[in-house]
Coordinates of C-alpha atoms in Angstrom, one line a residue:
M58 CA 33.0 -2.7 36.7
I59 CA 35.0 -1.6 39.7
R60 CA 33.4 -2.5 43.1
G61 CA 34.3 -2.3 46.7
G62 CA 34.6 1.5 47.2
V63 CA 37.4 2.0 44.7
G64 CA 35.6 4.7 42.6
V65 CA 32.5 6.0 40.9
L66 CA 32.0 5.7 37.1
A67 CA 29.8 7.9 35.1
V68 CA 30.0 8.5 31.4
A69 CA 27.7 11.0 29.7
V70 CA 26.6 10.8 26.2
V71 CA 24.2 13.6 25.4
L72 CA 21.6 11.6 23.6
A73 CA 18.1 13.1 23.9
G74 CA 14.8 11.4 23.6
C75 CA 13.5 10.1 26.9
S76 CA 10.0 9.8 25.9
G77 CA 8.2 8.1 23.1
G78 CA 8.9 9.5 19.6
D79 CA 11.9 11.6 18.6
P80 CA 11.8 15.1 19.9
A81 CA 12.9 17.8 17.4
R82 CA 16.7 18.5 17.4
P83 CA 18.5 21.7 16.7
D84 CA 21.9 21.6 14.9
D85 CA 23.8 20.8 18.1
G86 CA 21.8 17.5 18.6
A87 CA 20.0 18.6 21.8
A88 CA 16.3 17.6 22.2
V89 CA 13.8 20.4 21.9
V90 CA 10.4 20.6 23.6
T91 CA 8.1 23.5 22.7
D92 CA 5.2 24.4 24.9
D93 CA 3.0 27.5 24.9
G94 CA 5.4 29.5 22.7
V95 CA 8.5 28.6 24.7
R96 CA 11.3 26.3 23.3
Y97 CA 13.1 24.3 26.0
T98 CA 16.5 22.7 25.5
A99 CA 18.6 21.0 28.2
A100 CA 22.1 19.6 28.5
T101 CA 23.8 17.9 31.4
A102 CA 27.4 18.4 32.4
V103 CA 29.2 15.5 34.0
M104 CA 31.8 16.7 36.5
E105 CA 34.5 14.2 37.2
S106 CA 34.7 14.1 40.9
F107 CA 34.1 11.4 43.5
P108 CA 31.3 10.7 43.5
V109 CA 30.6 12.0 40.1
Q110 CA 28.4 15.2 40.0
L111 CA 25.8 16.1 37.4
R112 CA 24.4 19.6 36.6
T113 CA 21.8 20.4 34.0
T114 CA 21.4 23.7 32.2
L115 CA 18.0 24.5 30.7
T116 CA 17.5 27.2 28.1
L117 CA 14.1 28.8 27.6
E118 CA 13.5 30.7 24.3
N119 CA 10.4 32.6 23.4
V120 CA 9.7 31.5 19.8
G121 CA 6.5 33.5 19.5
T122 CA 5.7 37.1 18.7
E123 CA 4.3 38.1 22.1
V124 CA 5.8 38.4 25.6
V125 CA 5.6 35.1 27.5
R126 CA 5.2 35.2 31.3
L127 CA 5.8 32.1 33.3
T128 CA 5.3 31.7 37.1
F129 CA 7.0 29.0 39.0
P130 CA 5.8 27.8 42.4
D131 CA 9.1 28.2 44.2
G132 CA 12.8 29.0 43.7
C133 CA 13.4 25.5 42.1
V134 CA 12.9 26.4 38.5
V135 CA 14.7 23.2 37.3
L136 CA 14.6 19.9 39.0
L137 CA 16.1 16.6 37.7
A138 CA 14.6 13.3 37.2
A139 CA 16.0 10.0 35.8
A140 CA 14.3 7.2 33.8
R141 CA 15.4 3.9 32.4
P142 CA 16.0 4.2 28.7
G143 CA 12.9 3.6 26.7
S144 CA 10.6 4.4 29.7
D145 CA 8.5 7.5 30.2
E146 CA 8.3 6.8 34.0
A147 CA 10.9 8.4 36.3
V148 CA 12.6 6.0 38.7
W149 CA 14.1 8.9 40.6
E150 CA 13.1 12.5 41.0
E151 CA 15.0 15.3 42.7
E152 CA 13.6 16.4 46.0
R153 CA 15.1 19.5 47.7
A154 CA 14.1 22.4 49.8
C155 CA 13.1 25.4 47.7
T156 CA 12.2 29.0 48.6
M157 CA 8.5 29.5 48.9
A158 CA 8.6 32.7 46.9
L159 CA 7.1 32.6 43.4
E160 CA 9.6 32.9 40.6
E161 CA 8.3 35.0 37.7
V162 CA 10.0 34.9 34.3
S163 CA 9.1 37.2 31.4
L164 CA 10.5 36.5 28.0
A165 CA 10.3 39.0 25.1
P166 CA 10.0 37.5 21.6
G167 CA 13.3 35.9 20.7
E168 CA 14.7 36.3 24.2
E169 CA 16.5 33.4 25.8
R170 CA 17.1 32.7 29.5
E171 CA 19.2 29.9 31.1
F172 CA 18.5 28.2 34.4
T173 CA 20.8 25.6 36.1
S174 CA 19.7 22.7 38.3
S175 CA 21.4 22.0 41.6
T176 CA 24.3 19.6 41.5
V177 CA 23.3 16.0 41.9
S178 CA 25.6 13.0 42.5
A179 CA 25.4 9.6 41.0
R180 CA 25.0 8.3 44.5
D181 CA 21.9 10.5 45.0
I182 CA 20.3 9.0 41.9
L183 CA 21.1 5.4 42.4
G184 CA 20.9 5.3 46.2
A185 CA 20.8 1.8 47.6
S186 CA 18.1 0.4 45.3
L187 CA 18.6 1.4 41.7
P188 CA 21.0 -0.7 39.6
D189 CA 24.1 0.6 37.8
G190 CA 23.5 1.3 34.1
P191 CA 22.2 3.9 31.7
Y192 CA 19.6 6.5 32.7
D193 CA 17.9 9.2 30.7
L194 CA 17.9 12.5 32.5
L195 CA 15.0 15.0 32.4
A196 CA 14.9 18.6 33.3
V197 CA 11.6 19.1 35.1
L198 CA 9.9 22.5 35.2
R199 CA 6.6 23.3 36.9
P200 CA 5.3 26.6 35.6
H201 CA 1.7 27.6 36.1
T202 CA 0.9 26.3 32.6
G203 CA 1.7 22.7 33.6
T204 CA 4.7 20.4 34.1
V205 CA 7.3 20.3 31.3
R206 CA 9.8 17.5 31.0
V207 CA 12.8 18.2 28.8
P208 CA 15.3 15.4 27.8
A209 CA 18.7 16.3 29.2
G210 CA 21.0 13.5 28.1
R211 CA 21.8 9.9 28.9
V212 CA 24.3 8.9 31.5
A213 CA 25.7 5.5 32.5
L214 CA 25.9 5.6 36.2
A215 CA 27.7 3.2 38.7
V216 CA 28.6 3.6 42.3
P217 CA 30.7 1.3 44.5
R218 CA 28.5 -1.1 46.4
G219 CA 29.3 -3.0 49.6
D220 CA 30.1 -6.7 49.2

């Protein structure tokens, strides 16, 4: 591992399954969470910059036969969280200022909609207290029906630390 401010290392392997049990997987290997007639899938892009940046794209698909309406409490439809592999408890959760306007989403049967998280750096996640290593990412949604956590990949994160 390179230390002393030389660089930031982050390698992403999209492996889903942050919580107990294996979530269903479509053909592309992404984890699937289905809740109240909506299928949620998420994938995280790792942008090679310094420090490395992460951005998660979440897809909502109405898998039912009726229109689904979801109301989100603010303009932050997708927030990120990180957990140690094998743990259901987040060790880091994104906190950011969001608009106070309700965000309403209506999905016709079979309709898909994508939402993207803000860009988050490895330094934001690890800060001064979390150790370098692998983390399972979660896309967190807070619709009126209750919180939904969607596995969004596994990343190995490291940041330069002072000596």
